[in-house]
CSV table of C-alpha atoms in Angstrom, one decimal:
chain,number,residue,atom,x,y,z
A,1465,LYS,CA,12.7,14.4,7.5
A,1466,ALA,CA,9.2,14.9,7.1
A,1467,GLY,CA,6.9,12.3,6.5
A,1468,VAL,CA,3.9,12.2,3.7
A,1469,THR,CA,1.5,14.2,5.1
A,1470,GLN,CA,-2.7,13.5,4.4
A,1471,THR,CA,-5.2,15.9,5.3
A,1472,PRO,CA,-8.3,16.0,6.8
A,1473,ARG,CA,-7.5,12.6,9.1
A,1474,TYR,CA,-11.1,12.0,9.5
A,1475,LEU,CA,-14.2,13.3,7.2
A,1476,ILE,CA,-17.8,12.8,7.2
A,1477,LYS,CA,-19.9,13.4,4.2
A,1478,THR,CA,-23.3,12.7,3.0
A,1479,ARG,CA,-24.2,10.8,-0.1
A,1480,GLY,CA,-24.3,13.2,-3.4
A,1481,GLN,CA,-21.5,15.6,-1.8
A,1482,GLN,CA,-18.4,15.6,-3.1
A,1483,VAL,CA,-14.9,15.6,-1.1
A,1484,THR,CA,-11.2,16.5,-1.7
A,1485,LEU,CA,-8.5,14.7,-0.1
A,1486,SER,CA,-5.1,16.6,0.0
A,1487,CYS,CA,-1.4,14.6,0.2
A,1488,SER,CA,2.1,16.3,0.6
A,1489,PRO,CA,4.8,13.9,-0.5
A,1490,ILE,CA,8.4,13.3,0.9
A,1491,SER,CA,10.5,16.2,-0.2
A,1492,GLY,CA,12.3,15.2,-3.4
A,1493,HIS,CA,9.4,12.4,-4.4
A,1494,ARG,CA,7.9,13.2,-7.7
A,1495,SER,CA,5.7,10.1,-7.8
A,1496,VAL,CA,2.3,10.2,-6.0
A,1497,SER,CA,0.0,7.3,-5.9
A,1498,TRP,CA,-3.8,6.8,-4.2
A,1499,TYR,CA,-5.1,3.9,-2.9
A,1500,GLN,CA,-8.5,3.0,-1.5
A,1501,GLN,CA,-8.5,0.2,1.3
A,1502,THR,CA,-11.9,-1.4,2.5
A,1503,PRO,CA,-12.0,-4.4,4.6
A,1504,GLY,CA,-13.9,-6.1,1.8
A,1505,GLN,CA,-11.5,-5.4,-1.2
A,1506,GLY,CA,-8.4,-4.5,0.7
A,1507,LEU,CA,-6.0,-2.1,-0.9
A,1508,GLN,CA,-7.0,-1.1,-4.4
A,1509,PHE,CA,-5.1,1.4,-6.5
A,1510,LEU,CA,-6.6,4.4,-7.7
A,1511,PHE,CA,-4.3,6.4,-9.9
A,1512,GLU,CA,-0.5,8.0,-10.0
A,1513,TYR,CA,0.7,10.9,-10.4
A,1514,PHE,CA,4.0,11.9,-11.7
A,1515,SER,CA,5.4,15.7,-12.5
A,1516,GLU,CA,1.8,17.0,-12.6
A,1517,THR,CA,0.7,14.4,-15.1
A,1518,GLN,CA,-1.5,11.3,-14.5
A,1519,ARG,CA,0.7,8.2,-15.6
A,1520,ASN,CA,-1.4,5.2,-14.3
A,1521,LYS,CA,-5.0,4.9,-13.3
A,1522,GLY,CA,-6.7,2.1,-11.6
A,1523,ASN,CA,-10.3,0.7,-12.4
A,1524,PHE,CA,-12.3,3.0,-10.7
A,1525,PRO,CA,-15.4,5.1,-11.9
A,1526,GLY,CA,-14.8,8.9,-13.1
A,1527,ARG,CA,-16.1,10.1,-10.0
A,1528,PHE,CA,-12.7,9.7,-8.8
A,1529,SER,CA,-10.0,12.2,-10.2
A,1530,GLY,CA,-6.6,14.0,-9.0
A,1531,ARG,CA,-4.4,16.3,-9.4
A,1532,GLN,CA,-0.7,17.0,-8.9
A,1533,PHE,CA,0.7,20.5,-8.4
A,1534,SER,CA,4.1,21.8,-9.5
A,1535,ASN,CA,5.6,21.1,-5.9
A,1536,SER,CA,4.4,17.6,-6.3
A,1537,ARG,CA,1.5,17.9,-3.8
A,1538,SER,CA,-1.6,16.1,-4.8
A,1539,GLU,CA,-5.1,16.2,-4.1
A,1540,MET,CA,-7.6,13.5,-5.2
A,1541,ASN,CA,-11.7,14.4,-5.5
A,1542,VAL,CA,-14.8,12.2,-5.4
A,1543,SER,CA,-17.8,13.5,-6.7
A,1544,THR,CA,-21.2,12.4,-5.8
A,1545,LEU,CA,-20.3,10.3,-3.0
A,1546,GLU,CA,-21.9,6.7,-2.6
A,1547,LEU,CA,-22.2,4.8,0.7
A,1548,GLY,CA,-19.7,2.6,-1.1
A,1549,ASP,CA,-17.0,5.4,-0.9
A,1550,SER,CA,-16.3,4.7,2.8
A,1551,ALA,CA,-12.8,4.0,3.2
A,1552,LEU,CA,-9.3,4.6,4.4
A,1553,TYR,CA,-7.8,6.7,1.7
A,1554,LEU,CA,-4.0,6.2,1.5
A,1555,CYS,CA,-1.3,8.0,-0.2
A,1556,ALA,CA,2.1,7.2,-1.2
A,1557,SER,CA,5.2,8.8,-2.3
A,1558,SER,CA,8.2,7.7,-3.8
A,1559,TRP,CA,11.2,8.5,-6.2
A,1560,ASP,CA,10.6,7.5,-9.7
A,1561,ARG,CA,11.8,4.2,-9.9
A,1562,PRO,CA,11.1,1.7,-7.3
A,1563,VAL,CA,14.1,1.4,-4.8
A,1564,GLU,CA,15.1,-0.7,-1.6
A,1565,SER,CA,13.0,2.1,0.1
A,1566,GLY,CA,9.5,1.1,-1.7
A,1567,TYR,CA,6.9,3.3,-1.1
A,1568,THR,CA,6.3,5.9,1.7
A,1569,PHE,CA,2.7,5.8,3.0
A,1570,GLY,CA,0.8,8.6,4.6
A,1571,SER,CA,-1.6,7.6,7.9
A,1572,GLY,CA,-4.6,8.6,5.9
A,1573,THR,CA,-7.8,9.8,5.5
A,1574,ARG,CA,-10.4,8.3,7.0
A,1575,LEU,CA,-14.0,8.7,4.8
A,1576,THR,CA,-17.5,7.8,6.2
A,1577,VAL,CA,-20.3,8.4,3.8
A,1578,VAL,CA,-23.5,8.8,5.2
B,132,SER,CA,-8.6,-6.4,-9.8
B,133,GLN,CA,-5.9,-9.3,-9.7
B,134,GLN,CA,-5.0,-9.7,-5.8
B,135,GLY,CA,-2.2,-11.6,-4.7
B,136,GLU,CA,-3.3,-14.0,-1.7
B,137,GLU,CA,-1.7,-14.1,1.8
B,138,ASP,CA,-2.1,-16.8,4.5
B,139,PRO,CA,-2.5,-17.4,7.1
B,140,GLN,CA,-5.4,-14.7,7.4
B,141,ALA,CA,-4.7,-14.4,11.0
B,142,LEU,CA,-1.9,-16.1,13.3
B,143,SER,CA,-1.3,-15.5,16.8
B,144,ILE,CA,1.9,-16.3,18.4
B,145,GLN,CA,3.9,-16.1,21.8
B,146,GLU,CA,6.6,-13.5,22.5
B,147,GLY,CA,9.8,-14.9,21.2
B,148,GLU,CA,8.3,-17.5,18.7
B,149,ASN,CA,9.0,-17.3,14.8
B,150,ALA,CA,6.1,-15.9,12.7
B,151,THR,CA,5.9,-17.1,8.9
B,152,MET,CA,3.1,-15.4,6.3
B,153,ASN,CA,2.8,-16.4,2.9
B,154,CYS,CA,2.0,-14.5,-0.2
B,155,SER,CA,0.8,-15.9,-3.8
B,156,TYR,CA,0.5,-13.9,-6.6
B,157,LYS,CA,-0.8,-14.4,-10.2
B,158,THR,CA,1.3,-12.7,-12.8
B,159,SER,CA,4.8,-11.8,-14.0
B,160,ILE,CA,6.3,-9.4,-11.3
B,161,ASN,CA,9.3,-7.0,-11.4
B,162,ASN,CA,9.3,-6.7,-7.7
B,163,LEU,CA,7.4,-7.9,-4.5
B,164,GLN,CA,7.3,-5.8,-1.3
B,165,TRP,CA,6.0,-6.1,2.2
B,166,TYR,CA,4.4,-3.6,4.3
B,167,ARG,CA,2.9,-3.3,7.7
B,168,GLN,CA,0.2,-1.6,8.8
B,169,ASN,CA,-0.8,-0.9,12.7
B,170,SER,CA,-4.6,-0.5,13.2
B,171,GLY,CA,-6.0,0.8,10.4
B,172,ARG,CA,-3.1,3.8,9.8
B,173,GLY,CA,-0.6,4.2,7.0
B,174,LEU,CA,1.6,1.1,5.6
B,175,VAL,CA,5.2,1.1,6.4
B,176,HIS,CA,7.6,-0.5,3.8
B,177,LEU,CA,9.5,-3.5,5.4
B,178,ILE,CA,11.5,-5.1,2.5
B,179,LEU,CA,11.6,-5.1,-1.4
B,180,ILE,CA,12.7,-8.2,-3.1
B,181,ARG,CA,13.2,-8.2,-7.0
B,182,SER,CA,12.3,-10.7,-9.3
B,183,ASN,CA,15.9,-12.2,-9.7
B,184,GLU,CA,16.4,-12.5,-6.4
B,185,ARG,CA,15.6,-15.6,-4.0
B,186,GLU,CA,16.0,-14.5,-0.8
B,187,LYS,CA,16.6,-11.1,1.4
B,188,HIS,CA,17.1,-10.4,4.9
B,189,SER,CA,16.8,-7.3,7.1
B,190,GLY,CA,17.0,-7.3,10.9
B,191,ARG,CA,14.8,-9.9,11.9
B,192,LEU,CA,13.1,-10.1,8.6
B,193,ARG,CA,13.9,-12.9,6.3
B,194,VAL,CA,11.7,-12.7,2.9
B,195,THR,CA,12.1,-15.8,0.0
B,196,LEU,CA,10.8,-15.6,-3.5
B,197,ASP,CA,10.0,-18.3,-5.9
B,198,THR,CA,8.7,-16.9,-9.1
B,199,SER,CA,8.5,-20.3,-10.7
B,200,LYS,CA,5.7,-20.8,-8.1
B,201,LYS,CA,4.5,-17.5,-7.6
B,202,SER,CA,4.8,-17.0,-4.1
B,203,SER,CA,6.8,-15.5,-1.5
B,204,SER,CA,7.3,-15.7,2.5
B,205,LEU,CA,8.1,-13.2,5.0
B,206,LEU,CA,9.9,-14.8,8.0
B,207,ILE,CA,10.0,-12.6,11.3
B,208,THR,CA,12.3,-14.2,13.9
B,209,ALA,CA,11.9,-13.5,17.4
B,210,SER,CA,8.8,-12.0,17.3
B,211,ARG,CA,8.0,-9.3,20.0
B,212,ALA,CA,4.5,-7.8,21.0
B,213,ALA,CA,5.2,-4.5,19.1
B,214,ASP,CA,5.3,-6.7,15.7
B,215,THR,CA,1.5,-7.2,16.3
B,216,ALA,CA,0.0,-5.6,13.0
B,217,SER,CA,-1.3,-6.6,9.7
B,218,TYR,CA,1.4,-7.5,6.8
B,219,PHE,CA,0.8,-7.3,3.3
B,220,CYS,CA,2.5,-8.0,0.0
B,221,ALA,CA,2.2,-6.0,-3.2
B,222,THR,CA,3.6,-6.9,-6.4
B,223,GLY,CA,4.9,-4.2,-8.8
B,224,ASN,CA,4.0,-6.4,-12.3
B,225,ALA,CA,6.5,-6.9,-15.2
B,226,GLY,CA,4.5,-4.8,-17.3
B,227,ASN,CA,3.7,-1.9,-14.9
B,228,ASN,CA,5.5,-2.0,-11.7
B,229,ARG,CA,3.9,1.7,-10.9
B,230,LYS,CA,0.8,0.2,-10.3
B,231,LEU,CA,0.9,-2.1,-6.9
B,232,ILE,CA,-1.2,-5.1,-6.6
B,233,TRP,CA,-1.8,-6.0,-2.9
B,234,GLY,CA,-3.0,-9.2,-1.1
B,235,LEU,CA,-5.7,-9.0,1.8
B,236,GLY,CA,-3.2,-9.2,4.5
B,237,THR,CA,-2.1,-11.3,7.5
B,238,SER,CA,-3.2,-10.1,10.8
B,239,LEU,CA,-0.6,-11.2,13.3
B,240,ALA,CA,-1.2,-11.0,17.1
B,241,VAL,CA,2.1,-11.7,19.5
B,242,ASN,CA,1.1,-12.1,22.9
B,243,PRO,CA,3.3,-11.1,25.4
């Protein structure tokens, strides 16, 4: 079965711009979570969507937002980019409740802000 | 944000040896999961252990959980060069198990 697909794989943006990242979950998975990974802070939870609703939110500023569509695909948007937003952004999908198979991650989008 | 801590931060062993990584966390948990990440790519789920379990096996992996000490260990037996990766523990907290809290990882190098 197809895995979690994230696009694009790499992105270079300039400070002040905005960016949209996309995530297509595994078929049947209705929960999509987003994480930011940086060398200094490690993996940090951004938000989780389930059935088009944001169900959980991490401690990130309002510049970070997301949404989920009826087919469970999700997008996250970062506005007014800052240098510190440079990171690997990972999307993970799962069934509603954590099961033995855990979460399935995409390969990530590497965002560089210059 | 609260985070678990893995130790050691880095581990280098020879093929065939066992590798043990430890994870400590701070809050009451619903479950604890271990993931592997190769070279800054996506994470691969290895094993999930629930708070009422003490030990779990999957192939060459053995995970233990001690909720009284708020710690877990991951043992990889008979390691292979292909096991070279970073290993992370993530906890699903008792209050909200949808919001995983991650450690900073252990970087494992298995030398042929």
